[in-house]
PDB file of C-alpha atoms in Angstrom:
ATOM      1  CA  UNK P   1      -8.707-176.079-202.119  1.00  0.00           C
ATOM      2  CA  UNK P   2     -10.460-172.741-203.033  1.00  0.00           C
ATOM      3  CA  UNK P   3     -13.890-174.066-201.895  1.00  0.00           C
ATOM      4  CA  UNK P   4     -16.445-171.409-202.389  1.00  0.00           C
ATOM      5  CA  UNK P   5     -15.482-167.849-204.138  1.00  0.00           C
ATOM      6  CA  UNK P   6     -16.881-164.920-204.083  1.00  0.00           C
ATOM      7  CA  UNK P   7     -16.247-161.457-206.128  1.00  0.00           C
ATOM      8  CA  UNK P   8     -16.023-158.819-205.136  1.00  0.00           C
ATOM      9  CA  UNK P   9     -15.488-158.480-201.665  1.00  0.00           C
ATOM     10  CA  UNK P  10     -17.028-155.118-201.641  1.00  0.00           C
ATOM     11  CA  UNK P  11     -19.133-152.675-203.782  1.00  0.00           C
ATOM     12  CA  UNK P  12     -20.734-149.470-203.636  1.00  0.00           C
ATOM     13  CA  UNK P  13     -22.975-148.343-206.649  1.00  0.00           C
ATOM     14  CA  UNK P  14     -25.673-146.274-207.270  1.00  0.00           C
ATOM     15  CA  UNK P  15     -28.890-146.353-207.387  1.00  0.00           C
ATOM     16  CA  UNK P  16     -29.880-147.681-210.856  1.00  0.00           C
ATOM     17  CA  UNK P  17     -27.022-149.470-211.931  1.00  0.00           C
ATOM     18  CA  UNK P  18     -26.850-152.790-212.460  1.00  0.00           C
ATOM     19  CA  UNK P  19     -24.383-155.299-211.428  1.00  0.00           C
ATOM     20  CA  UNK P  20     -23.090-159.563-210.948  1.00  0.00           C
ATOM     21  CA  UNK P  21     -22.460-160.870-208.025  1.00  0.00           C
ATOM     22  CA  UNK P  22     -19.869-163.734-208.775  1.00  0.00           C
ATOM     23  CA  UNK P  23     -20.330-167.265-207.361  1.00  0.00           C
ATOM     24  CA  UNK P  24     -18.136-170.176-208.010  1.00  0.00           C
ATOM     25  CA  UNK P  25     -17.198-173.605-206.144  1.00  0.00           C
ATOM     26  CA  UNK P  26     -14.770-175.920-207.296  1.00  0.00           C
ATOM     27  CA  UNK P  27     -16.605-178.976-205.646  1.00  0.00           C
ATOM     28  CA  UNK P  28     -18.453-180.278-207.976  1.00  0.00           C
ATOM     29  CA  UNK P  29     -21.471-179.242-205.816  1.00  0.00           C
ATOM     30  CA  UNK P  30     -25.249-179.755-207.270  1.00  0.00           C
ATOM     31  CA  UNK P  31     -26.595-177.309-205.104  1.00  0.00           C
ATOM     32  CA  UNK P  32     -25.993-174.106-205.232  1.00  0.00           C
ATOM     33  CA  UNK P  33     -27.609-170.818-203.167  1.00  0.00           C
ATOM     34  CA  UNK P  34     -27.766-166.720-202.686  1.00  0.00           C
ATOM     35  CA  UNK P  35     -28.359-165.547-199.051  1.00  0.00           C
ATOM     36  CA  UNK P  36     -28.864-161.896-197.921  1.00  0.00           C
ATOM     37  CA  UNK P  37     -27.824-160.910-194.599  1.00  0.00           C
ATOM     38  CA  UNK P  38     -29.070-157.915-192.785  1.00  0.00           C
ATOM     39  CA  UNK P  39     -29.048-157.097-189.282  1.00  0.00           C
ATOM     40  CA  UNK P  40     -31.622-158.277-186.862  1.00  0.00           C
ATOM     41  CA  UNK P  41     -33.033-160.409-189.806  1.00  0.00           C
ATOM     42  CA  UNK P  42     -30.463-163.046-189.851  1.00  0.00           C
ATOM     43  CA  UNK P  43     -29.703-164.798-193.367  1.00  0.00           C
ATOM     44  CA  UNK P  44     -32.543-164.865-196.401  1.00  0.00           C
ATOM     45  CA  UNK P  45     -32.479-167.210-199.389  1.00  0.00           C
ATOM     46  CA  UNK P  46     -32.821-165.235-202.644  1.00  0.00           C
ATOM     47  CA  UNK P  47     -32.788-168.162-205.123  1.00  0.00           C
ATOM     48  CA  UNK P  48     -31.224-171.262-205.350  1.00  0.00           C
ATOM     49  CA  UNK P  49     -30.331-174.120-207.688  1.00  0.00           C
ATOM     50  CA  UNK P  50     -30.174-177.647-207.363  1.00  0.00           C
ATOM     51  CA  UNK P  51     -28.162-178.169-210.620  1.00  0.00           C
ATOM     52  CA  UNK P  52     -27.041-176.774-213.987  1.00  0.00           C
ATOM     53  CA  UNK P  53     -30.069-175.101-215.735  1.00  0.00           C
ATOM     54  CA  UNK P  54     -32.181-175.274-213.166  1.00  0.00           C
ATOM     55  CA  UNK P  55     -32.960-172.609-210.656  1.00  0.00           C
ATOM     56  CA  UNK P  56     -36.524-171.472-207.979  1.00  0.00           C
ATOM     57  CA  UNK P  57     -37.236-168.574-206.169  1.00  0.00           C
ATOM     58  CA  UNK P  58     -36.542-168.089-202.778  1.00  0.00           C
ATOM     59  CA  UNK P  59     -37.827-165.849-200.002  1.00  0.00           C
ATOM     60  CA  UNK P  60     -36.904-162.684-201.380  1.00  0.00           C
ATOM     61  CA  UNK P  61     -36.387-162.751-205.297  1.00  0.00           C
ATOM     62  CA  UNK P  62     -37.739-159.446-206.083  1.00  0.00           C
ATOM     63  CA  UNK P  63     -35.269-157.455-207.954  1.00  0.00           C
ATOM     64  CA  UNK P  64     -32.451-160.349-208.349  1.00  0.00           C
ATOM     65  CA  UNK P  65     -32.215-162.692-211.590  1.00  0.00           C
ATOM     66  CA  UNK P  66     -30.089-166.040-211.602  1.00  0.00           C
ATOM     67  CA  UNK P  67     -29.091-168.320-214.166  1.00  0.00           C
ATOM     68  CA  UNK P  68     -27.224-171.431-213.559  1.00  0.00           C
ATOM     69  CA  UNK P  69     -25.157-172.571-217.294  1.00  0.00           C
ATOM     70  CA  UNK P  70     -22.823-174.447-215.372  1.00  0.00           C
ATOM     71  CA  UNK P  71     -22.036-176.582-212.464  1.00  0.00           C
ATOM     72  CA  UNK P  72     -19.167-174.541-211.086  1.00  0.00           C
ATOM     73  CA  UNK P  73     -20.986-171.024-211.310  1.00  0.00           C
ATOM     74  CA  UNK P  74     -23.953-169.063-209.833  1.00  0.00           C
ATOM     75  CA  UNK P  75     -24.042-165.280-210.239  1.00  0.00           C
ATOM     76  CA  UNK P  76     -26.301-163.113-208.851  1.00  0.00           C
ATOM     77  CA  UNK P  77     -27.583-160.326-210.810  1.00  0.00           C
ATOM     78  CA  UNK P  78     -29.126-156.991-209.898  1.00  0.00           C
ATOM     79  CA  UNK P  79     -31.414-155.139-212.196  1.00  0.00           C
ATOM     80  CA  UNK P  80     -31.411-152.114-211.442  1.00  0.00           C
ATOM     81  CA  UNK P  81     -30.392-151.013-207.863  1.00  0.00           C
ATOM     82  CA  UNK P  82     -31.991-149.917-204.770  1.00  0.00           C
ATOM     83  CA  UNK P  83     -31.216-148.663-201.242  1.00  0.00           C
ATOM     84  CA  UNK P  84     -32.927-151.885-200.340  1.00  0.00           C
ATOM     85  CA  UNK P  85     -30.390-154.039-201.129  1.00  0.00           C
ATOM     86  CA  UNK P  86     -27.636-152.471-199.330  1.00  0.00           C
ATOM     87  CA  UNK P  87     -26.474-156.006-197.429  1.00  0.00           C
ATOM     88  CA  UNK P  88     -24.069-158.764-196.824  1.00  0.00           C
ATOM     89  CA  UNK P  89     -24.387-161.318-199.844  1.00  0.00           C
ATOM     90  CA  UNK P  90     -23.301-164.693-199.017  1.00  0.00           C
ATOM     91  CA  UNK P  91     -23.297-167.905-201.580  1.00  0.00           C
ATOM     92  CA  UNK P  92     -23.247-171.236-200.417  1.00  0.00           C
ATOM     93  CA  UNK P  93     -23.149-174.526-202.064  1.00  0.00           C
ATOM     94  CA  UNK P  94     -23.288-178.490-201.283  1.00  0.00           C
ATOM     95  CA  UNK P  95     -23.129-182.012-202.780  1.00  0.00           C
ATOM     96  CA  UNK P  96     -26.953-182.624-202.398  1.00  0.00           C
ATOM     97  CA  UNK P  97     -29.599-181.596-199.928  1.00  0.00           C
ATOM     98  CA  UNK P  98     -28.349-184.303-197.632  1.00  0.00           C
ATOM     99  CA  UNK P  99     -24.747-182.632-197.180  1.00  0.00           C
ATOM    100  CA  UNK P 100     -23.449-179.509-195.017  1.00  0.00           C
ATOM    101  CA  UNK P 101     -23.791-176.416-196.613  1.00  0.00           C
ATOM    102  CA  UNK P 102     -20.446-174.511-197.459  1.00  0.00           C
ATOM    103  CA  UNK P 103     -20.043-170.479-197.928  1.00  0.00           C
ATOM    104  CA  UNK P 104     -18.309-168.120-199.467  1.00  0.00           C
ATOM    105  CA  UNK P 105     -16.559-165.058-197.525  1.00  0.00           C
ATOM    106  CA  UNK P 106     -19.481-162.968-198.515  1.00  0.00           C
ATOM    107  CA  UNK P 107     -19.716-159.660-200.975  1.00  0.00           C
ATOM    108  CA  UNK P 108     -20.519-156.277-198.486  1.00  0.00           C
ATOM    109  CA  UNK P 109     -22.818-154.087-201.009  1.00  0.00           C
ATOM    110  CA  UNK P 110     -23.684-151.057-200.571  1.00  0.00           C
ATOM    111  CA  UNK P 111     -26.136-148.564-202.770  1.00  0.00           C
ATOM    112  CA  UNK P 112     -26.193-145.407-202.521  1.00  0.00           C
TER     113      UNK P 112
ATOM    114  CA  UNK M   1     -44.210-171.846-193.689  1.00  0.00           C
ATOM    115  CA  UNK M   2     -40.762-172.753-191.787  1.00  0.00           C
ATOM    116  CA  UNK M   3     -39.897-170.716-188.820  1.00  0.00           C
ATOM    117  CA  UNK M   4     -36.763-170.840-187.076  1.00  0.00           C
ATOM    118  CA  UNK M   5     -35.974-169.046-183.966  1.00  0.00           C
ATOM    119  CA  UNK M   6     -32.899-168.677-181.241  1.00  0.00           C
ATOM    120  CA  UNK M   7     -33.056-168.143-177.831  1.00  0.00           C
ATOM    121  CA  UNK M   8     -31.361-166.235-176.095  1.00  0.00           C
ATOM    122  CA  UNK M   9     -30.211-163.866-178.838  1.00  0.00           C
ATOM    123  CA  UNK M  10     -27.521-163.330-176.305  1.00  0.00           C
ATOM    124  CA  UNK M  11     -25.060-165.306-174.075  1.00  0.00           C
ATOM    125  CA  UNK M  12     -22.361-163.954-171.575  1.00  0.00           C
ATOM    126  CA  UNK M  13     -20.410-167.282-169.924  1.00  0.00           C
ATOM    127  CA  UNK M  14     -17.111-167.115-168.174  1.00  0.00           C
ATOM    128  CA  UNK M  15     -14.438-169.265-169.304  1.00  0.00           C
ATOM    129  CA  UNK M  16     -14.709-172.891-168.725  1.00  0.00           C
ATOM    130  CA  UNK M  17     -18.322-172.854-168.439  1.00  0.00           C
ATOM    131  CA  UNK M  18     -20.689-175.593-170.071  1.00  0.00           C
ATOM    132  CA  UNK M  19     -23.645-173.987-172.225  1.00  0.00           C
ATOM    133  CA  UNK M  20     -26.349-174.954-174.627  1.00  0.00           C
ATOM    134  CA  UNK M  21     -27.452-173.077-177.248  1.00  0.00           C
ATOM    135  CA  UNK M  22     -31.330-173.837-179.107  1.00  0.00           C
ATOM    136  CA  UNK M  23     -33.084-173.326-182.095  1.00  0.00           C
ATOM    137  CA  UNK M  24     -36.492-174.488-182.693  1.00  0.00           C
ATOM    138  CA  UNK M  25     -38.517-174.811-185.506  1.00  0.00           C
ATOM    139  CA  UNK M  26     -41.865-175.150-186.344  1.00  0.00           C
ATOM    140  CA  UNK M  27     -42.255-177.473-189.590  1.00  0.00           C
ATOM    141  CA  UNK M  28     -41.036-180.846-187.679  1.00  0.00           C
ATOM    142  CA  UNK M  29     -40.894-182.231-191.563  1.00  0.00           C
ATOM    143  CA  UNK M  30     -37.337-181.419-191.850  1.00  0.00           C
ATOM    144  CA  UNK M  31     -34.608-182.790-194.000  1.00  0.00           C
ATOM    145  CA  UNK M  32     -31.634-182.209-191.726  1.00  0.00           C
ATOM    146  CA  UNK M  33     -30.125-179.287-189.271  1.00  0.00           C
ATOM    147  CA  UNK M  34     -27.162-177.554-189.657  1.00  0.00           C
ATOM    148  CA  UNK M  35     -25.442-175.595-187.106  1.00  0.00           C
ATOM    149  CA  UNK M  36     -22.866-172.662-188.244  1.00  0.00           C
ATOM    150  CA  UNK M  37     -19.990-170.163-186.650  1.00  0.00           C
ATOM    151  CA  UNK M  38     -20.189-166.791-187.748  1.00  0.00           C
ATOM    152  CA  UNK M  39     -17.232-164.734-186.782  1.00  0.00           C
ATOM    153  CA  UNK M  40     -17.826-160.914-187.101  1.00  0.00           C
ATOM    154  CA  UNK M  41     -17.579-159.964-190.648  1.00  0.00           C
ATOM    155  CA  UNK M  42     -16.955-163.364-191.901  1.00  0.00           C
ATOM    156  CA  UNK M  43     -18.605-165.857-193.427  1.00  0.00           C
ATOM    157  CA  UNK M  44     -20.279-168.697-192.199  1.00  0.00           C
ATOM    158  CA  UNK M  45     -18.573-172.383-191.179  1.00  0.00           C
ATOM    159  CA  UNK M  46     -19.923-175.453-190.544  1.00  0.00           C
ATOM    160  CA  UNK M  47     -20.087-176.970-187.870  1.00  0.00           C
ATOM    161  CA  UNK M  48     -22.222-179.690-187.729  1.00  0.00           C
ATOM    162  CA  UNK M  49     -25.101-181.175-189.688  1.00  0.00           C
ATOM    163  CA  UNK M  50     -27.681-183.632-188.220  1.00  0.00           C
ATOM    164  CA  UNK M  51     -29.939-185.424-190.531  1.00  0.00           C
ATOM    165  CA  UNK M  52     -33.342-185.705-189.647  1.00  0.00           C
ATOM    166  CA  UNK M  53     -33.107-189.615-188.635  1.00  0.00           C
ATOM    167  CA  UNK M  54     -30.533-189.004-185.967  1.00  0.00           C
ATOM    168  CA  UNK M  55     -30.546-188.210-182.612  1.00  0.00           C
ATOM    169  CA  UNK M  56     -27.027-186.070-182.356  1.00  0.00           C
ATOM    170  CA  UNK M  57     -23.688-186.006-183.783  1.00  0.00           C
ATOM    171  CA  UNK M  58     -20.380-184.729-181.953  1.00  0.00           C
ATOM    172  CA  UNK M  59     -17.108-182.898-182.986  1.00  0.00           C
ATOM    173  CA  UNK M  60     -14.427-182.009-180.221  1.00  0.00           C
ATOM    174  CA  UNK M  61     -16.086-179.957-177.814  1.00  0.00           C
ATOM    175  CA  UNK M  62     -19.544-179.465-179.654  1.00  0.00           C
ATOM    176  CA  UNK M  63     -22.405-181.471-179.647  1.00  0.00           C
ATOM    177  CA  UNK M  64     -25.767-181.196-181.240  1.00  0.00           C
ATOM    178  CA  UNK M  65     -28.827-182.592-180.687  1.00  0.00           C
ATOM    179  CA  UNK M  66     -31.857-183.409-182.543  1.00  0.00           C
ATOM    180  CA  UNK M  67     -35.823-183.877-181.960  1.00  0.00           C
ATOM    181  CA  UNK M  68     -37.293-183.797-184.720  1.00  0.00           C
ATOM    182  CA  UNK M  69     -40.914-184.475-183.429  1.00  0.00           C
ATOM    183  CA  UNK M  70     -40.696-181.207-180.310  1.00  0.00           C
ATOM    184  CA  UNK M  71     -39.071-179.059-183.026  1.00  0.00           C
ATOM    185  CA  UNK M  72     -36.059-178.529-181.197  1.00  0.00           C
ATOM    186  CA  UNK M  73     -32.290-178.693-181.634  1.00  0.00           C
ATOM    187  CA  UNK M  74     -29.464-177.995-178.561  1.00  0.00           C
ATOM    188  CA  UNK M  75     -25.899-177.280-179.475  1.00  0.00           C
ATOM    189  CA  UNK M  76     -23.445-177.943-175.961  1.00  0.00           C
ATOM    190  CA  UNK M  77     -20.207-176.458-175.999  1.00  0.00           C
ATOM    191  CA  UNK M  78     -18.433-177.687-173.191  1.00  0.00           C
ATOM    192  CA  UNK M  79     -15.574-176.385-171.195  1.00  0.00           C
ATOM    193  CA  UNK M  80     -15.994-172.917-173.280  1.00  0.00           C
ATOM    194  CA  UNK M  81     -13.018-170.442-174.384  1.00  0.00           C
ATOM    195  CA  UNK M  82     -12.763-167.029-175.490  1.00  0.00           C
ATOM    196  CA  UNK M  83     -12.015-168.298-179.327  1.00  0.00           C
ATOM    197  CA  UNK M  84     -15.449-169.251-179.178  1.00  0.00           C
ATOM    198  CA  UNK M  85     -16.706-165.818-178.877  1.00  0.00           C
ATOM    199  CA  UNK M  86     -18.606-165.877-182.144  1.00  0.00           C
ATOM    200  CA  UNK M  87     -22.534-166.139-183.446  1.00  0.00           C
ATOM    201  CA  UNK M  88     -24.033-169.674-183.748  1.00  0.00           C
ATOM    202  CA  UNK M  89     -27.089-169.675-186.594  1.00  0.00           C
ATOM    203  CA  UNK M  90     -29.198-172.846-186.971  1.00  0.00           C
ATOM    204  CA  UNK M  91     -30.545-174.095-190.615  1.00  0.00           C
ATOM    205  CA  UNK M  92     -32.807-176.338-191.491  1.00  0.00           C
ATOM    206  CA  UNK M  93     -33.611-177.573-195.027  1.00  0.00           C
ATOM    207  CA  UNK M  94     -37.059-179.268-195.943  1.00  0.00           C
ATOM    208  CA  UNK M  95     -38.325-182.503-196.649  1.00  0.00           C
ATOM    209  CA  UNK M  96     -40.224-181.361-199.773  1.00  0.00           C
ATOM    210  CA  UNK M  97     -37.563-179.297-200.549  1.00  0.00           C
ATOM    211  CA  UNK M  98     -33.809-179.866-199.326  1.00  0.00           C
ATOM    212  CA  UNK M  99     -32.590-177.047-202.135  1.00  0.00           C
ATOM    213  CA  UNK M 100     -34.333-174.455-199.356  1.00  0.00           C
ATOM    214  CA  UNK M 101     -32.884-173.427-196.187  1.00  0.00           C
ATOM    215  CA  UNK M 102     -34.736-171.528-193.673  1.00  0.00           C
ATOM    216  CA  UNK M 103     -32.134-169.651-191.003  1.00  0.00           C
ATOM    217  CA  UNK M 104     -32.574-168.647-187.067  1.00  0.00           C
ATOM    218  CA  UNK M 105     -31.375-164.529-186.482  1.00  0.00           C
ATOM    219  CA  UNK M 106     -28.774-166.718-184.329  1.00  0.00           C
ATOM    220  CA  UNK M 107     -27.383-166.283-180.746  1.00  0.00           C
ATOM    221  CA  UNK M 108     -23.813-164.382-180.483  1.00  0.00           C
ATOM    222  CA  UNK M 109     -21.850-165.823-177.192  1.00  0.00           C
ATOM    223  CA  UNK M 110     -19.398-164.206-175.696  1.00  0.00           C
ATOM    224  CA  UNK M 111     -16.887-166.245-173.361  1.00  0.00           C
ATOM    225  CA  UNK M 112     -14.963-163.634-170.925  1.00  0.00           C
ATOM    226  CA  UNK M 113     -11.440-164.896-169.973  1.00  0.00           C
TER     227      UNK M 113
END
């Protein structure tokens, strides 16, 4: 039972590149959700999904595009990168809003 | 806007001891609660989720509590142990919106042996 799986582990780019964060659950979860983790600031929703094609905006969207084409998948991507987003990336997903979350080990990314 | 918040950000028990975590929030139009384990550079697991139309739920040594209309939520550990050196984060998802979760910074216990 693979649950929620996340790739890669760890990253290091530049800044300017672009780059996916990978996302998938083999659940059969509806909803689906990226989280940034920083210290002292606890976890941060980036965007979310609460089903194939569709997707909203969290609290911090600014520089991070999602699509959601299918149930099992939910990447994260990053336009261009920035120093900014040097963090701990954590996806999460559950049945419905009504059931416990579940997360992925996280991806550590860091942008030089 | 939802805002959740730990306190202490903190705790040092000795082994054996009974504690209580909070979190408390300040939108009391909540969905349901969800309390986590974060061990250090992991991820997060569950541990337990309380809807918004119950009063607790229990697992093992753990139990959470719930009121909803104080904006407050206790998680009791009882007769702690050093494998439960780890950070605790509280969630809460909305009524208008149970796709959003708002997160507390969380409270990292430490049980000494």
């Amino acid at each position: 039972n693979a649950g929620v799986t996340q790739t890669p582990k760890f990253q290091v780019l530049k800044t300017g590149q672009s780059m996916t964060l990978q996302c998938a659950q083999d659940m059969n979860h509806e909803y689906m959700s990226w989280y940034r983790q920083d210290p002292g600031m606890g976890l941060r929703l980036i965007h979310y999904s609460v089903g194939a094609g569709i997707t909203d905006q969290g609290e911090v969207p600014n520089g991070y595009n999602v699509s959601r084409s299918t149930t099992e998948d939910f990447p994260l991507r990053l336009l261009s990168a920035a120093p900014s987003q040097t963090s701990v990336y954590f996806c999460a997903s559950s049945h419905t809003g009504a059931q416990p979350q579940h997360f992925g080990d996280g991806t550590r990314l860091s942008i030089l | 806007k939802q805002e959740v918040t730990q306190i202490p950000a903190a705790l040092s028990v000795p082994e054996g001891e009974n504690l209580v975590l909070n979190c408390s929030f300040t939108d009391s139009a909540i969905y349901n609660l969800q309390w986590f384990r974060q061990d250090p550079g992991k991820g997060l697991t569950s541990l337990l989720l309380i809807q918004s139309s119950q009063r607790e739920q229990t697992s093992g040594r753990l139990n959470a509590s719930l009121d909803k209309s104080s904006g407050r939520s206790t998680l009791y550990i009882a007769a702690s142990q050093p494998g439960d050196s780890a950070t605790y984060l509280c969630a809460v998802r909305r009524v208008t919106n149970a796709g959003k979760s708002t997160f507390g910074d969380g409270t990292t216990l430490t049980v000494k042996p």
